Tab-separated table of C-alpha atoms in Angstrom:
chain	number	residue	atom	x	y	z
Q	1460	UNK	CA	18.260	-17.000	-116.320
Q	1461	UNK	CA	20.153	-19.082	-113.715
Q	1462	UNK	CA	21.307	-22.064	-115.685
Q	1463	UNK	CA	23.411	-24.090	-112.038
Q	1464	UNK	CA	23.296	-23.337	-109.196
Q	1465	UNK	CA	25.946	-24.628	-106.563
Q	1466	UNK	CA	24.922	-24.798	-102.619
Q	1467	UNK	CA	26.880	-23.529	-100.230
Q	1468	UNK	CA	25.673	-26.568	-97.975
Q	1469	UNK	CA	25.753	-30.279	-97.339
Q	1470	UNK	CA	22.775	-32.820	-95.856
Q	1471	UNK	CA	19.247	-32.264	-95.996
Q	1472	UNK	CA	18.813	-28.666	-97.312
Q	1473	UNK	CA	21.453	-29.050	-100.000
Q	1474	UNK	CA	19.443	-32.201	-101.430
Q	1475	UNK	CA	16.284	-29.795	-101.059
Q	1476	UNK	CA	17.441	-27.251	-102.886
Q	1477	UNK	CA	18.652	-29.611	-105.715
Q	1478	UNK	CA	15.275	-31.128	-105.653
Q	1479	UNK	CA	13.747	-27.829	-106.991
Q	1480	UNK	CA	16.872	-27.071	-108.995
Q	1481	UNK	CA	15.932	-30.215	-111.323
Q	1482	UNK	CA	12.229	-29.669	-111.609
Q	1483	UNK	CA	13.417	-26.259	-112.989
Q	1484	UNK	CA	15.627	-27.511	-115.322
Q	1485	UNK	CA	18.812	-25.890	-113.310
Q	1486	UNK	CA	21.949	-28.002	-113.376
Q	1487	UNK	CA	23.275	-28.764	-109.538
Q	1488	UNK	CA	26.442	-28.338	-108.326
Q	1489	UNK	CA	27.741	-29.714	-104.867
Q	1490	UNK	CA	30.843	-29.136	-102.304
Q	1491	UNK	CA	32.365	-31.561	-99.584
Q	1492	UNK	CA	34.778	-32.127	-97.497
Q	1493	UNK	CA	36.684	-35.407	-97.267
Q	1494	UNK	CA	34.857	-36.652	-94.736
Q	1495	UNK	CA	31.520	-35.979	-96.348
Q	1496	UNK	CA	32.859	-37.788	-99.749
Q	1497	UNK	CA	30.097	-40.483	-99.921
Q	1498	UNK	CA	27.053	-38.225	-98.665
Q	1499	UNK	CA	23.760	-38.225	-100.086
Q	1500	UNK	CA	23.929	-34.571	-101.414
Q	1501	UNK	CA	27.088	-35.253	-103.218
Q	1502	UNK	CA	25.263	-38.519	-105.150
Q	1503	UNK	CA	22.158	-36.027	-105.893
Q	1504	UNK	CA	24.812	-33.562	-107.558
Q	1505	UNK	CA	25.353	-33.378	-111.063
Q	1506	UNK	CA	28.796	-31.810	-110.249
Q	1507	UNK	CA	30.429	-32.106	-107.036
Q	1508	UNK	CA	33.852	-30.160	-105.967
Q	1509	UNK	CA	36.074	-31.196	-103.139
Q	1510	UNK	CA	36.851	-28.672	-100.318
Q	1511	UNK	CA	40.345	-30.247	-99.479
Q	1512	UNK	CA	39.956	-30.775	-95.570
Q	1513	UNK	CA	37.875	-32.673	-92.803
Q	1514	UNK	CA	36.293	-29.956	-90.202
Q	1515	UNK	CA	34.160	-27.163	-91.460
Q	1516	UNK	CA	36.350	-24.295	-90.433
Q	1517	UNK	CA	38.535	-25.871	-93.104
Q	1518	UNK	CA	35.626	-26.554	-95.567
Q	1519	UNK	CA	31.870	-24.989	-95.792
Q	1520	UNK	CA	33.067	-22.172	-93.388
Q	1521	UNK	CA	35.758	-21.233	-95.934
Q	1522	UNK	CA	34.099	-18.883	-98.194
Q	1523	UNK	CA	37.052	-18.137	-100.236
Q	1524	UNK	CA	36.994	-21.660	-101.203
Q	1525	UNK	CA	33.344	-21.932	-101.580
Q	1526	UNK	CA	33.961	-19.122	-104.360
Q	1527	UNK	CA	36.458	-20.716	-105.850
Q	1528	UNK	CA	34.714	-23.959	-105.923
Q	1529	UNK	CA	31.765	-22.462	-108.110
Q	1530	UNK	CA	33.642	-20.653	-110.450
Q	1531	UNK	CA	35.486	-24.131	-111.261
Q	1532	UNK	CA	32.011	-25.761	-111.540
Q	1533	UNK	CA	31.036	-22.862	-114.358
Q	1534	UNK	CA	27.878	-22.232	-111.935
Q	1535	UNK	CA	26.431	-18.816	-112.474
Q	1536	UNK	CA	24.394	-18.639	-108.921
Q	1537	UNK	CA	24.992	-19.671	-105.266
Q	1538	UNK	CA	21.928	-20.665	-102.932
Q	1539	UNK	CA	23.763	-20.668	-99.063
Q	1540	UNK	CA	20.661	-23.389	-97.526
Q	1541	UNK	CA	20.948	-22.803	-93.840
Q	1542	UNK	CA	23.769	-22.651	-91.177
Q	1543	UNK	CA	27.342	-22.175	-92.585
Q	1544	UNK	CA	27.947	-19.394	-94.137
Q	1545	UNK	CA	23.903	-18.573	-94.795
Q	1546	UNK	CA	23.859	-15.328	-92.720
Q	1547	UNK	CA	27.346	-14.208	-93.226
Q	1548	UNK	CA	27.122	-11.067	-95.145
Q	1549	UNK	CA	30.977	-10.928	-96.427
Q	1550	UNK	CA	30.162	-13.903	-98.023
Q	1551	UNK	CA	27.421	-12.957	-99.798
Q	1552	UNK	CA	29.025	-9.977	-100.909
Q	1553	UNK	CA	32.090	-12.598	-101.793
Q	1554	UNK	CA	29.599	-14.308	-104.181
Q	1555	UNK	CA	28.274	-10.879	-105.993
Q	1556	UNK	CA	31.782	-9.418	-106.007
Q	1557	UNK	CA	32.613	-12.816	-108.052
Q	1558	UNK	CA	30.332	-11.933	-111.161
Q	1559	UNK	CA	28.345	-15.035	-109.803
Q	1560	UNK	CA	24.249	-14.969	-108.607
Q	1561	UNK	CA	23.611	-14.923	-104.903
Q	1562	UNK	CA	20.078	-16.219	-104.065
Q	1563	UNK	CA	19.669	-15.017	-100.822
Q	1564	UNK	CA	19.112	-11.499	-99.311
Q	1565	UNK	CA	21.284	-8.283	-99.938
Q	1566	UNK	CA	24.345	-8.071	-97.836
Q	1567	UNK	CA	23.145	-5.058	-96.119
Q	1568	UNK	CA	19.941	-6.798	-95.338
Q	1569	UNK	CA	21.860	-9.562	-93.468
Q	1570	UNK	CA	24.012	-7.138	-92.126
Q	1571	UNK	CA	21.208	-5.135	-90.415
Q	1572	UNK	CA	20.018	-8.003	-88.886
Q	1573	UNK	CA	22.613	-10.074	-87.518
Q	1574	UNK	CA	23.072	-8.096	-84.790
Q	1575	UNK	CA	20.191	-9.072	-82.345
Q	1576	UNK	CA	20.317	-5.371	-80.679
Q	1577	UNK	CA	21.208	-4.034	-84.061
Q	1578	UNK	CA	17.742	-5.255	-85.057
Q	1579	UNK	CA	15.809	-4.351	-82.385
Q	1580	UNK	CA	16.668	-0.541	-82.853
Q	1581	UNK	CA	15.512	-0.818	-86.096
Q	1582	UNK	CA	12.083	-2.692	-85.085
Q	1583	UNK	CA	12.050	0.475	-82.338
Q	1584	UNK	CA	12.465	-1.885	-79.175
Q	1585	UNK	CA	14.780	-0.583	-76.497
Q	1586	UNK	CA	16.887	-3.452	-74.523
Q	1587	UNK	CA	17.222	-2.854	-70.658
Q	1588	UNK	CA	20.255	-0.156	-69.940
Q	1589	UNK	CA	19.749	-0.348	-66.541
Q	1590	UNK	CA	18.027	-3.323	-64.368
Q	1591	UNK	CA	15.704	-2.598	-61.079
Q	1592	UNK	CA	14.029	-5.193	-59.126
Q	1593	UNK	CA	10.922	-4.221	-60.868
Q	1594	UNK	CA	12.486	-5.424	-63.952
Q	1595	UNK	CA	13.055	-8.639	-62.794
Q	1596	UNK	CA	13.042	-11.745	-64.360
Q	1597	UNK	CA	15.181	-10.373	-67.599
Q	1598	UNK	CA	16.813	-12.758	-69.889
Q	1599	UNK	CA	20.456	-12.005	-70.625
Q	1600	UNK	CA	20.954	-12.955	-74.497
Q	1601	UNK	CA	23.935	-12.722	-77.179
Q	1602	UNK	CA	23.815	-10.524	-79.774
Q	1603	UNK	CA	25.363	-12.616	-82.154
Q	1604	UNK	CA	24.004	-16.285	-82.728
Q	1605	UNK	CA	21.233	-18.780	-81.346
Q	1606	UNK	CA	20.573	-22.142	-80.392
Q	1607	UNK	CA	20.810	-20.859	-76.988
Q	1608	UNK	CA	23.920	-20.162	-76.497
Q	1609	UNK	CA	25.093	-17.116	-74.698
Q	1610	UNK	CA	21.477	-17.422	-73.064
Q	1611	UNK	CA	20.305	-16.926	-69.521
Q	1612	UNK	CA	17.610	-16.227	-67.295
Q	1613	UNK	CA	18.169	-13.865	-64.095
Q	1614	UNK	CA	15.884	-13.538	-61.196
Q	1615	UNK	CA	17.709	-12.565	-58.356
Q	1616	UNK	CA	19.673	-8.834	-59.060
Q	1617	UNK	CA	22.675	-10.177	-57.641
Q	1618	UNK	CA	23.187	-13.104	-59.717
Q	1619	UNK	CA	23.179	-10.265	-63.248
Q	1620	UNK	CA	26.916	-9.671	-62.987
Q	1621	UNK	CA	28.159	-13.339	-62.854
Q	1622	UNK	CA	25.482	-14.387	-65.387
Q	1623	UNK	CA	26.528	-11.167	-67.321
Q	1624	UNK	CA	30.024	-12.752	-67.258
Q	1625	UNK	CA	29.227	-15.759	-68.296
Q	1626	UNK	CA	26.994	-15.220	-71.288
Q	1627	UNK	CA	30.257	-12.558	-72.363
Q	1628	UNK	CA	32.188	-15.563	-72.398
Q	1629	UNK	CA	30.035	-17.901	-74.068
Q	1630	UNK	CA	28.772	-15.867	-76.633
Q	1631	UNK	CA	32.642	-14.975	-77.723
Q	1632	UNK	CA	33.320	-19.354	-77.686
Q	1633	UNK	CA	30.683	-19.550	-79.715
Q	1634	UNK	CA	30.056	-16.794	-82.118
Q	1635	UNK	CA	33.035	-14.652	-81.805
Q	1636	UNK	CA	31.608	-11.648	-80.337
Q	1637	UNK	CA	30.901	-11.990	-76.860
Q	1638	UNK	CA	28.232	-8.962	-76.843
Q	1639	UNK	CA	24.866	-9.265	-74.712
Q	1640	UNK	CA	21.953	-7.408	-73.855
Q	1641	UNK	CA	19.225	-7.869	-71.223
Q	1642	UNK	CA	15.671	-7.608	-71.904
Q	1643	UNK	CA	12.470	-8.482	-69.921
Q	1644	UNK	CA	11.803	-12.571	-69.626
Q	1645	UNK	CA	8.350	-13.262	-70.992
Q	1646	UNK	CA	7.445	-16.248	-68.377
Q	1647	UNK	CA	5.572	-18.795	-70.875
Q	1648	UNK	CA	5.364	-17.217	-73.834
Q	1649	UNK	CA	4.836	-18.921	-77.038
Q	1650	UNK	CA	7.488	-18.892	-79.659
Q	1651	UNK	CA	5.843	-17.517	-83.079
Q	1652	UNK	CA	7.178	-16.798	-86.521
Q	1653	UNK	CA	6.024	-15.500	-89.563
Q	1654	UNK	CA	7.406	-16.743	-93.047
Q	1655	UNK	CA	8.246	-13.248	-95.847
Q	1656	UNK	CA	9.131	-13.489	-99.477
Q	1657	UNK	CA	9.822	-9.871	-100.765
Q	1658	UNK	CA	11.110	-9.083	-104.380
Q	1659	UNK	CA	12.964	-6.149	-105.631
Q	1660	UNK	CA	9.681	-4.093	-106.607
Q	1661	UNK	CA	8.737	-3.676	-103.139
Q	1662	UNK	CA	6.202	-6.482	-102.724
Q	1663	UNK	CA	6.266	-8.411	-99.613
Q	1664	UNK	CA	4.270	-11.332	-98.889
Q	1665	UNK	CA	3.568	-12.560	-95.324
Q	1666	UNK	CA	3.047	-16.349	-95.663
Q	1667	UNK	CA	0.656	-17.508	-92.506
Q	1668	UNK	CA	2.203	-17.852	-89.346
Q	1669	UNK	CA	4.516	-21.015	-87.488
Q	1670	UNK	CA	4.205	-22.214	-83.992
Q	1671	UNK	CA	7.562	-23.101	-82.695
Q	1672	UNK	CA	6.922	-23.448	-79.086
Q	1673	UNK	CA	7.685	-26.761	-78.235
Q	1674	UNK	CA	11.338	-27.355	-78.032
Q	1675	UNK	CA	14.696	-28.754	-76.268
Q	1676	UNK	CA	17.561	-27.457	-75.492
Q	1677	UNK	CA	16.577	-23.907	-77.393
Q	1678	UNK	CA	16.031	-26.333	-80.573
Q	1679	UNK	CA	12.874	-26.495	-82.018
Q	1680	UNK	CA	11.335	-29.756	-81.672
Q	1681	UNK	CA	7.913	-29.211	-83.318
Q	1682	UNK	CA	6.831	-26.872	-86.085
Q	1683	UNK	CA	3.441	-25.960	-86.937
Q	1684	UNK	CA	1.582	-24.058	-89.701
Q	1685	UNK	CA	-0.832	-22.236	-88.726
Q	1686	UNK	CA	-0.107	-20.888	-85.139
Q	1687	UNK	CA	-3.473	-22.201	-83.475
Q	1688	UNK	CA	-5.542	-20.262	-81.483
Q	1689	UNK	CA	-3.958	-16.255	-82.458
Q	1690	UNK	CA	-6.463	-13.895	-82.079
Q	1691	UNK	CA	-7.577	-12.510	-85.681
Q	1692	UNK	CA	-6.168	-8.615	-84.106
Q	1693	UNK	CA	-2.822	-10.429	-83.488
Q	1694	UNK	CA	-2.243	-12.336	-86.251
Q	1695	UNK	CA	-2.130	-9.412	-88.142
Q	1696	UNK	CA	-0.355	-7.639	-85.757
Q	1697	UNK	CA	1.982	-10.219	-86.444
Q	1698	UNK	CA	1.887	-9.854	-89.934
Q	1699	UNK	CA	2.584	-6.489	-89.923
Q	1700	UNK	CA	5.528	-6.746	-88.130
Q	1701	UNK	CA	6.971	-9.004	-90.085
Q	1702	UNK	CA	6.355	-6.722	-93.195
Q	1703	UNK	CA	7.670	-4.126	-91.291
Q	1704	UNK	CA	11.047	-6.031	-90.958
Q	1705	UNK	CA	11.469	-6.909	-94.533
Q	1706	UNK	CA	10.761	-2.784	-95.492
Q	1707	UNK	CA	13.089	-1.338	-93.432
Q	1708	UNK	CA	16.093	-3.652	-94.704
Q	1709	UNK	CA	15.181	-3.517	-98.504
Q	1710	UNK	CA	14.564	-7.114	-98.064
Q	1711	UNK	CA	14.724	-9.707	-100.867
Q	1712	UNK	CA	14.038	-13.209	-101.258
Q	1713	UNK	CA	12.706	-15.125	-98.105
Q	1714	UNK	CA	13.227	-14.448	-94.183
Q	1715	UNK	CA	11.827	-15.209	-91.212
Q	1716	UNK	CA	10.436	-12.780	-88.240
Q	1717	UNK	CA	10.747	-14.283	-85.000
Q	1718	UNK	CA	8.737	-13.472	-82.161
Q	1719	UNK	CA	7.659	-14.284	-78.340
Q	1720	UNK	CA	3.534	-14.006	-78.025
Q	1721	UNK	CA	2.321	-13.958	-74.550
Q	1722	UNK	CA	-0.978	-11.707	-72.771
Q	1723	UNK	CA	-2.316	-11.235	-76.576
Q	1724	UNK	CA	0.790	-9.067	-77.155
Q	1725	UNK	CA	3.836	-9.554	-80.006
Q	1726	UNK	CA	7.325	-9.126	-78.435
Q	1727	UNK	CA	9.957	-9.127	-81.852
Q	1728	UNK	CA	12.654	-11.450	-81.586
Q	1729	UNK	CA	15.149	-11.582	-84.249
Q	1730	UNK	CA	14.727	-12.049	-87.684
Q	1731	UNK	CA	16.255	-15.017	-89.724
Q	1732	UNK	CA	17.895	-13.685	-93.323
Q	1733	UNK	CA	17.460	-16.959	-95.059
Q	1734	UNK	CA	15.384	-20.112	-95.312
Q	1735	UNK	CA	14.582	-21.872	-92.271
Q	1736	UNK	CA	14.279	-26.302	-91.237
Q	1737	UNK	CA	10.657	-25.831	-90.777
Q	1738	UNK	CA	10.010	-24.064	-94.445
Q	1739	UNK	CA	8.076	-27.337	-95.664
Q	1740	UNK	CA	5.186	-26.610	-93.275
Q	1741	UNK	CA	4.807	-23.283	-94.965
Q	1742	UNK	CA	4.673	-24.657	-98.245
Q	1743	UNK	CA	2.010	-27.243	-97.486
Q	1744	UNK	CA	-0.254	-25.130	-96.344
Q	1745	UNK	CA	0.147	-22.392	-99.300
Q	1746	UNK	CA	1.335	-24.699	-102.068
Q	1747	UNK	CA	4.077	-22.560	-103.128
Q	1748	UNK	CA	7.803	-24.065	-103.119
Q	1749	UNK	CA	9.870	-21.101	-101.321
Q	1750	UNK	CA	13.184	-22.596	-103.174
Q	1751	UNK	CA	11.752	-21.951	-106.687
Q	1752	UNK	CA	10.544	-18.377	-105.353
Q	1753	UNK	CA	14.595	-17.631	-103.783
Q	1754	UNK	CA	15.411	-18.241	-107.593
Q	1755	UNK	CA	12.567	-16.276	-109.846
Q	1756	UNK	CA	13.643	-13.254	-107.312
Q	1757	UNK	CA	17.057	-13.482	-107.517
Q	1758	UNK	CA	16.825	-13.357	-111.379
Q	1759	UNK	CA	14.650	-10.796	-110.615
Q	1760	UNK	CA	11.384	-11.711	-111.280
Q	1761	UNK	CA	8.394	-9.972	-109.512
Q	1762	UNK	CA	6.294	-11.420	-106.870
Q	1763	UNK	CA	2.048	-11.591	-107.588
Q	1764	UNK	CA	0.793	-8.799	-105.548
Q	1765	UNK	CA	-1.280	-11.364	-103.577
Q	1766	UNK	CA	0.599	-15.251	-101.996
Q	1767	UNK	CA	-1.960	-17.768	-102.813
Q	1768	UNK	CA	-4.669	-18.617	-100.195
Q	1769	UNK	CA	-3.436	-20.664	-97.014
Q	1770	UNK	CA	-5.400	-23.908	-97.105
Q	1771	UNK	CA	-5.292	-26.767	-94.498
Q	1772	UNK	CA	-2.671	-27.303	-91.571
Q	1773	UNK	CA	0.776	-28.876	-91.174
Q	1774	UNK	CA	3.018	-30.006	-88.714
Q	1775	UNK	CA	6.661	-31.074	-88.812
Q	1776	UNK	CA	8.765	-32.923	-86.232
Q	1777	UNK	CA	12.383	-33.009	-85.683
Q	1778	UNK	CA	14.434	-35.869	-84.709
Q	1779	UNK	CA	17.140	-35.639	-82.088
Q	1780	UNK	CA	19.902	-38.544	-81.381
Q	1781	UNK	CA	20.835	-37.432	-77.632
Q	1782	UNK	CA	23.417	-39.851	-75.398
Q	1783	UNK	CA	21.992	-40.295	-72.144
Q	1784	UNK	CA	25.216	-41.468	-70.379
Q	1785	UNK	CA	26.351	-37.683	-71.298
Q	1786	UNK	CA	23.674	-35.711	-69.788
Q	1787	UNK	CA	21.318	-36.332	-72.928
Q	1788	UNK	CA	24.040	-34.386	-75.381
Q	1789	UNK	CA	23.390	-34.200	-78.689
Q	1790	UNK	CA	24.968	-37.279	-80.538
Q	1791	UNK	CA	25.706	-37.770	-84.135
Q	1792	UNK	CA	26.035	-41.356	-85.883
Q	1793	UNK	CA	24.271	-43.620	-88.308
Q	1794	UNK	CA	20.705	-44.321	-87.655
Q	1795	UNK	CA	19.851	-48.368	-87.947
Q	1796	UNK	CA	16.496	-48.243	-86.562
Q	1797	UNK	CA	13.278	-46.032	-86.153
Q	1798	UNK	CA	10.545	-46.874	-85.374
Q	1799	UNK	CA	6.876	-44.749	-84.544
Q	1800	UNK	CA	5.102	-45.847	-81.937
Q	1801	UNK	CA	1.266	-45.788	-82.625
Q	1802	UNK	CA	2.011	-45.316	-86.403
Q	1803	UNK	CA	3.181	-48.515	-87.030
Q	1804	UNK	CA	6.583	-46.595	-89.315
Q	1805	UNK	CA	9.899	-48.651	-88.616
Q	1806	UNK	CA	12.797	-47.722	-90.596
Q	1807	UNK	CA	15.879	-49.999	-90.901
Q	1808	UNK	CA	19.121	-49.054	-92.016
């Protein structure tokens, strides 16, 4: 039994995780850097270990230290949240090689997947070798990453090489590996996932689907649960997919398949090897909590054969600070007013 668990994370997903970690009876354990001394998650903490240092490279992207930080803290599991070092399989593999607990997928499992064309040979979908005119529009597209980086859409043949080029070097800025791959662009598709939980008995359960469509910048903006409007033949379509995905990397614990829906047809995107922002519409709608599931598998408890019934609908909405004197960037900063228009919600700081 997993008696504390330290996360790998700071913000909003590590105080989720602790959430569930208390209603379990599971002692909490928290890392920061200096600059994150007074946070929120390291208040929620029960224990809380400094990562000496200011920038992430020096702190949550250190692994080594991350390690180190929960053997001090006696904590016998790790749960990575999201971003950091949540898909990085050497870390994982870090974690198990260090006697400790790692609630998250298998290292091979994160492995086969990080690698956008890496996954799509294994899901049996081909990207472009060679690009016609008839092909066109394709989408150029890192094989490392997201958030739109490394990203873009060609329509004229002659623009491929320079947009080739430039996703290359934007991809390697970003990520590290500046590999790409072109596949068809699906003109208005709609962005669908579909939540898994597998355990180590071979039981997978496919948990509804999420509409992601509506988004900036490559971010998602809105998340719903259920996807309206799938046809009854493509949901499951979707479904099986996504079960699919979890078989063929010995999945554990919970994932997301990602995919593009357009002319009643499922295009696989990517697959996600950990929990994702948009988790709590999932839970609503099933009244499960996806945290306390991560744990029971990684002790290795079995799954029910059968996820409870999906009941009900649920929609969550992001909030983005963006400075419009900067061509709408993304800007960071301490909130001292919100307020909903139509709902009547203000929030001040």
């Amino acid at each position: 039994m997993i008696k504390s668990v330290l996360v790998a994370n700071r913000g909003e997903i590590a105080c989720r995780v602790f959430r569930t970690c208390r209603e379990l009876g599971i002692a909490t354990v928290a890392v920061y850097s200096d600059a994150d001394a007074d946070a929120l998650h390291v208040r929620e903490a029960e224990t809380a270990v400094r990562l000496p240092g200011a920038a992430p490279a020096e702190t949550y992207l250190r692994g080594d230290l991350v390690v180190k930080a929960a053997q001090a803290a006696r904590a016998d599991a790790v749960h990575p949240g999201y971003g950091f070092l949540s898909e990085n399989a050497e870390f994982a593999r870090a974690v198990l090689d260090a006697g400790l607990i790692w609630i998250g997928p298998p290292p091979e499992a994160i492995e086969a997947m990080a690698s956008k064309t890496r996954a799509k040979e294994l899901m049996g979908v081909t990207p472009l070798a060679e690009v016609t005119e008839a092909d066109l529009p394709v989408l150029v597209k890192a094989a490392a990453g997201g958030g739109g980086r490394g990203m873009r859409v060609v329509r004229d043949l002659a623009d491929l090489p320079g947009e080739l080029a430039a996703a290359r070097a934007e991809a390697a800025g970003a990520f590290g590996d500046g590999e790409v791959f072109v596949e068809p662009f699906i003109e208005g598709g709609r962005h669908v996932e579909v939540q898994v939980m597998a355990d180590a008995y071979g039981t997978v359960w496919t948990l509804g689907t999420r509409d992601c469509t509506l988004q900036r910048r490559h971010q998602k903006v809105i998340e719903e649960s259920p996807a309206p409007g799938l046809a009854p033949e493509l949901a499951a379509e979707l479904r099986a997919q996504a079960v699919r995905a979890a078989r063929v990397t010995e999945y554990r614990g919970a994932g997301t398949v990602e995919f593009l829906v357009a002319d009643g047809r499922a295009h696989f995107l990517e697959m996600n090897t950990r929990l994702q922002v948009e988790h709590p519409v999932t839970e609503a709608v099933f009244g499960l909590d996806l945290v306390a599931l991560q744990i029971q598998i990684a002790e290795g408890h079995a799954l029910e054969q059968e996820p409870p019934p999906e009941r009900g609908h649920a929609v969550e909405a992001r909030l983005y600070a963006e400075d419009p004197a900067s061509d709408w960037a993304p800007q960071t900063g301490r909130l001292h007013r919100l307020e909903v228009p139509g709902v009547g919600a203000v929030f001040d700081s």
